[in-house]
Tab-separated table of C-alpha atoms and ligand atoms in Angstrom:
chain	number	residue	atom	x	y	z
W	670	UNK	CA	20.195	2.676	31.195
W	671	UNK	CA	20.255	5.689	28.893
W	672	UNK	CA	18.021	6.017	25.836
W	673	UNK	CA	17.647	2.739	23.946
W	674	UNK	CA	16.995	2.610	20.199
W	675	UNK	CA	14.117	0.400	19.071
W	676	UNK	CA	13.344	1.931	15.692
W	677	UNK	CA	15.414	-0.135	13.268
W	678	UNK	CA	12.490	-0.321	10.818
W	679	UNK	CA	12.798	3.455	10.370
W	680	UNK	CA	16.557	3.424	9.977
W	681	UNK	CA	19.641	1.588	11.218
W	682	UNK	CA	22.992	2.916	12.401
W	683	UNK	CA	25.835	2.507	9.919
W	684	UNK	CA	27.837	-0.579	10.885
W	685	UNK	CA	31.373	0.590	11.703
W	686	UNK	CA	32.834	-2.027	9.337
W	687	UNK	CA	30.768	-0.424	6.563
W	688	UNK	CA	32.003	3.048	7.474
W	689	UNK	CA	35.628	1.844	7.459
W	690	UNK	CA	35.242	0.608	3.887
W	691	UNK	CA	33.627	3.852	2.780
W	692	UNK	CA	36.185	6.243	4.234
W	693	UNK	CA	38.975	5.959	1.595
W	694	UNK	CA	36.478	6.971	-1.096
W	695	UNK	CA	35.899	10.467	0.264
W	696	UNK	CA	39.369	12.023	0.246
W	697	UNK	CA	41.714	9.468	-1.329
W	698	UNK	CA	39.920	7.709	-4.175
W	699	UNK	CA	37.599	10.549	-5.114
W	700	UNK	CA	37.631	10.418	-8.918
W	701	UNK	CA	34.468	10.382	-10.970
W	702	UNK	CA	33.835	6.700	-11.768
W	703	UNK	CA	32.831	7.674	-15.318
W	704	UNK	CA	36.308	9.057	-16.081
W	705	UNK	CA	39.071	6.975	-17.640
W	706	UNK	CA	42.075	8.323	-15.712
W	707	UNK	CA	43.616	6.462	-12.785
W	708	UNK	CA	41.433	8.114	-10.119
W	709	UNK	CA	38.298	7.458	-12.131
W	710	UNK	CA	39.228	3.857	-12.870
W	711	UNK	CA	39.930	3.125	-9.201
W	712	UNK	CA	36.543	4.540	-8.261
W	713	UNK	CA	34.908	2.499	-11.033
W	714	UNK	CA	36.515	-0.708	-9.727
W	715	UNK	CA	35.089	0.028	-6.270
W	716	UNK	CA	31.611	0.746	-7.661
W	717	UNK	CA	31.715	-2.426	-9.746
W	718	UNK	CA	32.718	-4.495	-6.721
W	719	UNK	CA	29.865	-2.976	-4.727
W	720	UNK	CA	27.454	-3.796	-7.539
W	721	UNK	CA	28.582	-7.445	-7.442
W	722	UNK	CA	28.096	-7.531	-3.654
W	723	UNK	CA	24.578	-6.085	-3.866
W	724	UNK	CA	23.671	-8.479	-6.679
W	725	UNK	CA	25.053	-11.491	-4.777
W	726	UNK	CA	22.921	-10.675	-1.722
W	727	UNK	CA	19.731	-11.230	-3.754
W	728	UNK	CA	20.881	-13.844	-6.267
W	729	UNK	CA	20.996	-11.354	-9.161
W	730	UNK	CA	23.558	-10.604	-11.853
W	731	UNK	CA	25.591	-7.427	-11.414
W	732	UNK	CA	24.215	-5.945	-14.637
W	733	UNK	CA	20.749	-6.175	-13.122
W	734	UNK	CA	21.518	-3.651	-10.356
W	735	UNK	CA	20.783	0.069	-10.820
W	736	UNK	CA	22.094	2.325	-8.053
W	737	UNK	CA	19.611	4.974	-6.915
W	738	UNK	CA	19.346	7.442	-4.032
W	739	UNK	CA	17.268	5.053	-1.904
W	740	UNK	CA	14.096	3.061	-1.543
W	741	UNK	CA	11.769	5.881	-2.542
W	742	UNK	CA	13.582	6.498	-5.801
W	743	UNK	CA	13.793	2.785	-6.605
W	744	UNK	CA	10.048	2.359	-6.072
W	745	UNK	CA	9.306	5.364	-8.267
W	746	UNK	CA	11.701	4.130	-10.951
W	747	UNK	CA	10.011	0.720	-10.948
W	748	UNK	CA	6.470	2.061	-11.262
W	749	UNK	CA	6.939	5.164	-13.427
W	750	UNK	CA	9.885	3.729	-15.373
W	751	UNK	CA	7.935	0.667	-16.403
W	752	UNK	CA	4.413	2.024	-16.824
W	753	UNK	CA	5.349	5.164	-18.705
W	754	UNK	CA	6.410	3.027	-21.653
W	755	UNK	CA	2.726	2.334	-22.295
W	756	UNK	CA	-0.508	4.177	-22.916
W	757	UNK	CA	-2.333	4.471	-19.561
W	758	UNK	CA	-3.987	1.200	-18.583
W	759	UNK	CA	-4.210	-0.627	-15.252
W	760	UNK	CA	-1.890	-1.784	-12.460
W	761	UNK	CA	-2.191	-3.336	-9.015
W	762	UNK	CA	-0.586	-2.622	-5.623
W	763	UNK	CA	-1.135	-3.852	-2.066
W	764	UNK	CA	-3.211	-1.744	0.334
W	765	UNK	CA	-0.445	-1.559	2.984
W	766	UNK	CA	2.398	-0.470	0.695
W	767	UNK	CA	4.875	2.128	1.925
W	768	UNK	CA	4.043	5.696	0.788
W	769	UNK	CA	6.902	5.414	-1.734
W	770	UNK	CA	4.717	2.982	-3.706
W	771	UNK	CA	1.323	4.227	-2.539
W	772	UNK	CA	1.917	7.867	-3.515
W	773	UNK	CA	3.663	6.927	-6.762
W	774	UNK	CA	0.549	4.894	-7.588
W	775	UNK	CA	-1.721	7.843	-6.782
W	776	UNK	CA	0.400	10.114	-8.982
W	777	UNK	CA	0.134	7.612	-11.851
W	778	UNK	CA	-3.606	7.471	-11.247
W	779	UNK	CA	-3.761	11.244	-11.739
W	780	UNK	CA	-1.987	10.705	-15.056
W	781	UNK	CA	-4.788	8.430	-16.226
W	782	UNK	CA	-3.748	5.005	-14.917
W	783	UNK	CA	-6.394	2.858	-13.181
W	784	UNK	CA	-5.089	1.212	-9.999
W	785	UNK	CA	-6.488	-1.422	-7.642
W	786	UNK	CA	-5.361	-1.567	-3.994
W	787	UNK	CA	-5.549	-5.191	-2.812
W	788	UNK	CA	-6.786	-5.732	0.771
W	789	UNK	CA	-4.998	-7.783	3.425
W	790	UNK	CA	-6.316	-10.166	6.082
W	791	UNK	CA	-6.104	-9.644	9.862
W	792	UNK	CA	-2.401	-10.634	9.795
W	793	UNK	CA	-1.527	-8.272	6.978
W	794	UNK	CA	-1.227	-10.992	4.330
W	795	UNK	CA	-2.489	-10.030	0.904
W	796	UNK	CA	-5.858	-11.529	-0.132
W	797	UNK	CA	-4.697	-13.848	-2.929
W	798	UNK	CA	-8.186	-14.283	-4.428
W	799	UNK	CA	-8.802	-10.535	-4.590
W	800	UNK	CA	-5.310	-10.133	-6.082
W	801	UNK	CA	-5.875	-12.719	-8.789
W	802	UNK	CA	-9.303	-11.336	-9.652
W	803	UNK	CA	-8.035	-7.768	-9.929
W	804	UNK	CA	-6.010	-8.455	-13.098
W	805	UNK	CA	-7.523	-7.115	-16.325
W	806	UNK	CA	-6.543	-7.407	-19.952
W	807	UNK	CA	-4.702	-4.085	-19.703
W	808	UNK	CA	-2.934	-4.782	-16.350
W	809	UNK	CA	0.752	-4.019	-16.919
W	810	UNK	CA	2.264	-4.375	-13.458
W	811	UNK	CA	1.649	-5.592	-9.908
W	812	UNK	CA	3.656	-4.281	-6.957
W	813	UNK	CA	3.426	-5.868	-3.515
W	814	UNK	CA	5.962	-5.284	-0.770
W	815	UNK	CA	8.114	-8.161	0.472
W	816	UNK	CA	7.769	-7.276	4.162
W	817	UNK	CA	5.732	-4.508	5.728
W	818	UNK	CA	7.513	-1.651	7.515
W	819	UNK	CA	4.902	-1.303	10.290
W	820	UNK	CA	3.878	-4.875	11.137
W	821	UNK	CA	6.680	-6.872	9.509
W	822	UNK	CA	4.349	-9.269	7.674
W	823	UNK	CA	6.078	-11.179	4.862
W	824	UNK	CA	4.022	-11.680	1.696
W	825	UNK	CA	3.929	-14.833	-0.468
W	826	UNK	CA	6.096	-13.097	-3.072
W	827	UNK	CA	6.822	-16.108	-5.306
W	828	UNK	CA	3.108	-16.872	-5.593
W	829	UNK	CA	2.264	-13.229	-6.307
W	830	UNK	CA	4.925	-13.037	-9.029
W	831	UNK	CA	3.713	-16.288	-10.588
W	832	UNK	CA	0.130	-15.035	-10.780
W	833	UNK	CA	1.222	-11.684	-12.252
W	834	UNK	CA	3.180	-13.490	-14.984
W	835	UNK	CA	0.294	-15.828	-15.721
W	836	UNK	CA	-1.820	-12.722	-16.292
W	837	UNK	CA	0.792	-11.145	-18.539
W	838	UNK	CA	2.000	-8.442	-16.094
W	839	UNK	CA	5.428	-7.768	-14.570
W	840	UNK	CA	5.951	-7.995	-10.813
W	841	UNK	CA	7.793	-5.526	-8.571
W	842	UNK	CA	8.417	-5.951	-4.855
W	843	UNK	CA	9.575	-3.321	-2.381
W	844	UNK	CA	12.015	-5.391	-0.319
W	845	UNK	CA	13.434	-2.475	1.695
W	846	UNK	CA	12.536	-4.107	5.028
W	847	UNK	CA	13.519	-7.609	3.962
W	848	UNK	CA	16.930	-7.339	2.248
W	849	UNK	CA	19.611	-8.289	4.748
W	850	UNK	CA	17.014	-9.657	7.128
W	851	UNK	CA	15.592	-12.730	5.365
W	852	UNK	CA	17.044	-14.795	2.498
W	853	UNK	CA	16.107	-13.440	-0.938
W	854	UNK	CA	16.771	-15.037	-4.301
W	855	UNK	CA	15.255	-13.111	-7.189
W	856	UNK	CA	15.560	-16.142	-9.488
W	857	UNK	CA	13.683	-18.480	-7.160
W	858	UNK	CA	11.092	-15.805	-6.411
W	859	UNK	CA	10.624	-14.929	-10.070
W	860	UNK	CA	10.328	-11.188	-9.439
W	861	UNK	CA	11.068	-8.705	-12.243
W	862	UNK	CA	12.043	-5.709	-10.104
W	863	UNK	CA	13.050	-5.414	-6.452
W	864	UNK	CA	13.740	-2.344	-4.312
W	865	UNK	CA	16.662	-2.062	-1.855
W	866	UNK	CA	17.572	0.773	0.535
W	867	UNK	CA	20.997	1.190	2.174
W	868	UNK	CA	19.980	2.740	5.470
W	869	UNK	CA	17.745	-0.159	6.474
W	870	UNK	CA	20.609	-2.650	6.424
W	871	UNK	CA	23.329	-0.822	8.386
W	872	UNK	CA	24.540	1.027	5.302
W	873	UNK	CA	24.485	4.785	4.647
W	874	UNK	CA	21.444	6.936	3.935
W	875	UNK	CA	21.042	8.320	0.425
W	876	UNK	CA	21.777	5.127	-1.503
W	877	UNK	CA	19.588	2.296	-2.720
W	878	UNK	CA	19.241	0.043	-5.699
W	879	UNK	CA	16.662	-1.361	-8.032
W	880	UNK	CA	17.055	-4.900	-9.329
W	881	UNK	CA	15.827	-4.983	-12.926
W	882	UNK	CA	15.612	-8.435	-14.501
W	883	UNK	CA	17.559	-8.998	-17.749
W	884	UNK	CA	16.224	-12.400	-18.848
W	885	UNK	CA	13.557	-11.888	-19.964
W	886	UNK	CA	14.509	-8.271	-20.083
W	887	UNK	CA	12.425	-5.668	-18.264
W	888	UNK	CA	12.737	-2.333	-20.049
W	889	UNK	CA	12.324	0.961	-18.232
W	890	UNK	CA	12.343	4.596	-19.231
W	891	UNK	CA	14.564	6.768	-17.027
W	892	UNK	CA	13.149	9.306	-14.590
W	893	UNK	CA	16.259	11.513	-14.796
W	894	UNK	CA	17.952	12.642	-17.985
W	895	UNK	CA	21.622	13.505	-18.137
W	896	UNK	CA	24.995	11.823	-18.538
W	897	UNK	CA	23.576	8.337	-19.096
W	898	UNK	CA	25.108	6.581	-16.071
W	899	UNK	CA	23.665	3.233	-14.953
W	900	UNK	CA	23.119	2.168	-18.575
W	901	UNK	CA	21.038	5.262	-19.161
W	902	UNK	CA	18.552	4.363	-16.421
W	903	UNK	CA	19.798	6.721	-13.754
W	904	UNK	CA	21.897	9.667	-14.842
W	905	UNK	CA	24.045	11.431	-12.265
W	906	UNK	CA	27.595	10.971	-10.978
W	907	UNK	CA	27.742	7.798	-8.911
W	908	UNK	CA	28.414	8.471	-5.190
W	909	UNK	CA	31.359	6.061	-4.830
W	910	UNK	CA	31.492	6.033	-0.976
W	911	UNK	CA	27.762	5.354	-0.761
W	912	UNK	CA	27.887	2.595	-3.383
W	913	UNK	CA	30.810	1.007	-1.515
W	914	UNK	CA	28.825	1.304	1.725
W	915	UNK	CA	25.744	-0.376	0.258
W	916	UNK	CA	27.883	-3.198	-1.170
W	917	UNK	CA	29.675	-3.772	2.147
W	918	UNK	CA	26.415	-3.608	4.094
W	919	UNK	CA	24.789	-6.154	1.784
W	920	UNK	CA	27.781	-8.509	2.030
W	921	UNK	CA	27.965	-8.281	5.832
W	922	UNK	CA	24.219	-8.844	6.215
W	923	UNK	CA	24.255	-11.835	3.875
W	924	UNK	CA	27.177	-13.466	5.697
W	925	UNK	CA	25.607	-12.989	9.147
W	926	UNK	CA	21.988	-13.632	8.204
W	927	UNK	CA	21.376	-17.146	9.535
W	928	UNK	CA	22.758	-16.478	13.034
W	929	UNK	CA	21.463	-12.950	13.226
W	930	UNK	CA	17.891	-13.738	12.261
W	931	UNK	CA	17.782	-16.561	14.829
W	932	UNK	CA	19.153	-14.175	17.475
W	933	UNK	CA	16.621	-11.463	16.596
W	934	UNK	CA	13.739	-13.952	16.626
W	935	UNK	CA	14.825	-15.060	20.126
W	936	UNK	CA	14.965	-11.452	21.321
W	937	UNK	CA	11.560	-10.656	19.802
W	938	UNK	CA	10.090	-13.724	21.524
W	939	UNK	CA	11.636	-12.649	24.839
W	940	UNK	CA	10.123	-9.200	24.376
W	941	UNK	CA	6.653	-10.528	23.563
W	942	UNK	CA	6.721	-13.089	26.381
W	943	UNK	CA	7.954	-10.425	28.808
W	944	UNK	CA	5.223	-7.984	27.803
W	945	UNK	CA	2.532	-10.661	28.028
W	946	UNK	CA	3.741	-11.717	31.479
W	947	UNK	CA	3.670	-8.105	32.735
W	948	UNK	CA	0.576	-7.009	30.787
W	949	UNK	CA	-1.530	-10.071	29.848
W	950	UNK	CA	-3.826	-7.939	27.657
W	951	UNK	CA	-0.933	-7.235	25.221
W	952	UNK	CA	-2.036	-7.696	21.604
W	953	UNK	CA	0.245	-8.715	18.762
W	954	UNK	CA	-0.389	-7.077	15.383
W	955	UNK	CA	0.577	-9.013	12.289
W	956	UNK	CA	1.560	-12.647	11.998
W	957	UNK	CA	3.643	-14.505	14.582
W	958	UNK	CA	5.493	-16.693	12.101
W	959	UNK	CA	5.333	-14.871	8.734
W	960	UNK	CA	7.179	-11.738	9.846
W	961	UNK	CA	10.694	-10.329	9.642
W	962	UNK	CA	12.569	-11.311	12.793
W	963	UNK	CA	13.354	-7.807	14.103
W	964	UNK	CA	9.802	-6.450	14.002
W	965	UNK	CA	7.266	-6.591	16.791
W	966	UNK	CA	4.074	-4.543	16.695
W	967	UNK	CA	1.965	-4.616	19.818
W	968	UNK	CA	-0.951	-2.768	21.374
W	969	UNK	CA	-2.135	-2.299	24.931
W	970	UNK	CA	-5.931	-1.872	24.814
W	971	UNK	CA	-7.148	1.554	25.889
W	972	UNK	CA	-3.631	3.048	25.769
W	973	UNK	CA	-2.900	5.699	23.140
W	974	UNK	CA	0.555	4.778	21.821
W	975	UNK	CA	1.596	8.394	21.176
W	976	UNK	CA	0.835	9.260	24.814
W	977	UNK	CA	2.750	6.213	25.984
W	978	UNK	CA	5.788	7.169	23.886
W	979	UNK	CA	5.711	10.740	25.194
W	980	UNK	CA	5.882	9.281	28.723
W	981	UNK	CA	8.882	7.080	27.869
W	982	UNK	CA	11.685	9.295	26.522
W	983	UNK	CA	14.204	6.576	27.430
W	984	UNK	CA	12.876	4.411	24.558
W	985	UNK	CA	13.249	5.446	20.899
W	986	UNK	CA	10.092	3.866	19.532
W	987	UNK	CA	7.585	4.613	16.843
W	988	UNK	CA	3.894	4.092	16.302
W	989	UNK	CA	4.203	3.498	12.574
W	990	UNK	CA	6.248	4.382	9.586
W	991	UNK	CA	8.754	7.134	10.317
W	992	UNK	CA	8.264	8.353	6.785
W	993	UNK	CA	4.619	9.211	7.457
W	994	UNK	CA	4.787	10.151	11.116
W	995	UNK	CA	3.977	13.795	10.356
W	996	UNK	CA	0.347	12.702	10.141
W	997	UNK	CA	-1.361	11.943	13.453
W	998	UNK	CA	-4.007	9.679	11.929
W	999	UNK	CA	-3.699	6.060	13.096
W	1000	UNK	CA	-1.553	4.106	10.662
W	1001	UNK	CA	-3.443	2.975	7.553
W	1002	UNK	CA	-1.490	-0.272	7.799
W	1003	UNK	CA	-2.919	-1.060	11.222
W	1004	UNK	CA	-6.401	-0.032	10.113
W	1005	UNK	CA	-6.152	-2.315	7.096
W	1006	UNK	CA	-5.952	-5.240	9.571
W	1007	UNK	CA	-9.537	-4.420	10.553
W	1008	UNK	CA	-8.822	-2.771	13.903
W	1009	UNK	CA	-11.128	-0.097	15.302
W	1010	UNK	CA	-9.654	3.414	15.542
W	1011	UNK	CA	-8.999	3.232	19.294
W	1012	UNK	CA	-7.164	-0.086	18.902
W	1013	UNK	CA	-5.220	1.239	15.913
W	1014	UNK	CA	-4.122	4.211	18.034
W	1015	UNK	CA	-2.713	1.752	20.576
W	1016	UNK	CA	-0.287	0.191	18.077
W	1017	UNK	CA	3.395	0.445	18.867
W	1018	UNK	CA	6.192	-0.684	16.557
W	1019	UNK	CA	9.285	-2.106	18.235
W	1020	UNK	CA	12.160	-2.545	15.810
W	1021	UNK	CA	15.063	-4.646	17.097
W	1022	UNK	CA	18.421	-4.594	15.401
W	1023	UNK	CA	21.959	-5.873	15.071
W	1024	UNK	CA	23.166	-4.221	18.271
W	1025	UNK	CA	20.079	-4.852	20.440
W	1026	UNK	CA	20.934	-6.808	23.594
W	1027	UNK	CA	18.938	-8.986	25.993
W	1028	UNK	CA	19.436	-6.386	28.710
W	1029	UNK	CA	17.844	-3.765	26.444
W	1030	UNK	CA	14.865	-6.046	25.813
W	1031	UNK	CA	14.346	-6.522	29.549
W	1032	UNK	CA	14.656	-2.770	30.061
W	1033	UNK	CA	12.011	-2.122	27.368
W	1034	UNK	CA	9.628	-4.622	28.967
W	1035	UNK	CA	10.065	-3.022	32.374
W	1036	UNK	CA	9.654	0.565	31.076
W	1037	UNK	CA	6.662	-0.232	28.821
W	1038	UNK	CA	4.874	-2.087	31.616
W	1039	UNK	CA	5.520	0.797	34.031
W	1040	UNK	CA	4.379	3.336	31.431
W	1041	UNK	CA	1.141	1.483	30.675
W	1042	UNK	CA	0.347	1.050	34.377
W	1043	UNK	CA	1.002	4.687	35.118
W	1044	UNK	CA	-1.255	5.860	32.231
W	1045	UNK	CA	-3.975	3.509	33.461
W	1046	UNK	CA	-3.700	4.940	36.995
W	1047	UNK	CA	-3.837	8.491	35.617
W	1048	UNK	CA	-6.911	7.662	33.513
W	1049	UNK	CA	-8.610	5.979	36.475
W	1050	UNK	CA	-7.885	9.005	38.696
W	1051	UNK	CA	-9.305	11.321	36.009
W	1052	UNK	CA	-12.387	9.104	35.839
W	1053	UNK	CA	-11.739	8.100	32.231
Q	2487	PLP	N1	9.803	1.139	1.349
Q	2487	PLP	C1	9.724	0.703	2.614
Q	2487	PLP	C2	9.027	-0.588	2.898
Q	2487	PLP	C3	10.288	1.447	3.650
Q	2487	PLP	O1	10.202	1.004	4.910
Q	2487	PLP	C4	10.942	2.678	3.337
Q	2487	PLP	C5	11.480	3.544	4.408
Q	2487	PLP	O2	10.919	3.642	5.486
Q	2487	PLP	C6	11.022	3.069	1.994
Q	2487	PLP	C7	10.438	2.280	1.026
Q	2487	PLP	C8	11.707	4.342	1.591
Q	2487	PLP	O3	13.102	4.112	1.564
Q	2487	PLP	P1	14.128	5.348	1.609
Q	2487	PLP	O4	14.015	5.935	2.979
Q	2487	PLP	O5	15.456	4.709	1.340
Q	2487	PLP	O6	13.718	6.290	0.538
């Protein structure tokens, strides 16, 4: 078997059905959707349809969707766009947020905002007491991710939003890893803002969206100034093919979700059972039941995951978030679970996806077990 891709938390391939729907909007319907001529109107119709599809996937209204360039921009728009309306005060985020939230929070902190980072338990679930106690009179916003990109843990989002509202703050959730993977209804959850990224749900890279609640209305200031597109919140010519791709990807994921999440959960279980049978010391990081179905994060004690990956070029795997893999420090997400450095360095993220097969799972089990055994033999021979 040639190289097998197990890094769907970092990015997904574009589903060919999505690509097919995008293609006419490059060379045939290429007008600027802001223009009133025929070409422009046709593009506008396509963008509007995509907006409805994205909204429907999360139970929102189409006027509550702002197209952006991706998850990072949506997170920044949520935090900066909301907080910059006020004099610097206080806000709250989780301690295992993606860098798109974490670094935005640090930048706001440099601008005078106080921020609390709420710890998680050994499964990666936010400490609800610490969260509730962190609110102050001047807390404007809380942002906690829906599902973590390294360990897949799903947070009690409805409860977190309810507490934030009780304390007089708005609630944002980065749902980049969750949209298209688990059911999401912004009304039932009560969230005020929610981040979506196209390339994590078999759509194109370079497109995302921010859900911004209208009733009661959440007001933002724009990060970009220009032609006033997206109701003034995000100036810049809309990329029609990318919008169409995000809409199609959201619609396909929503239609397939029930069957697909059951299939992925079965595959993840097969992978974990297979690894435990071959290597009984296998550790699972994160929660077994409160996690997105395609994510498995495991560790083999005493085995440095980067070394293991270097020995297994036939598997496209990652030790943490692709977006922060330039740093060789063990993932701060894994460390936040309370693991010692050596155990954190053993963590391996296995991201299954729409096109992952049973045969690929069995291949991964066989290759990982062989890789771990061979590193152990090498260490034993070297007297480690
Ligand atoms: N938030 C989470 C949870 C992510 O996993 C990622 C990407 O890895 C992002 C935000 C950033 O999204 P994008 O790559 O679309 O900017």
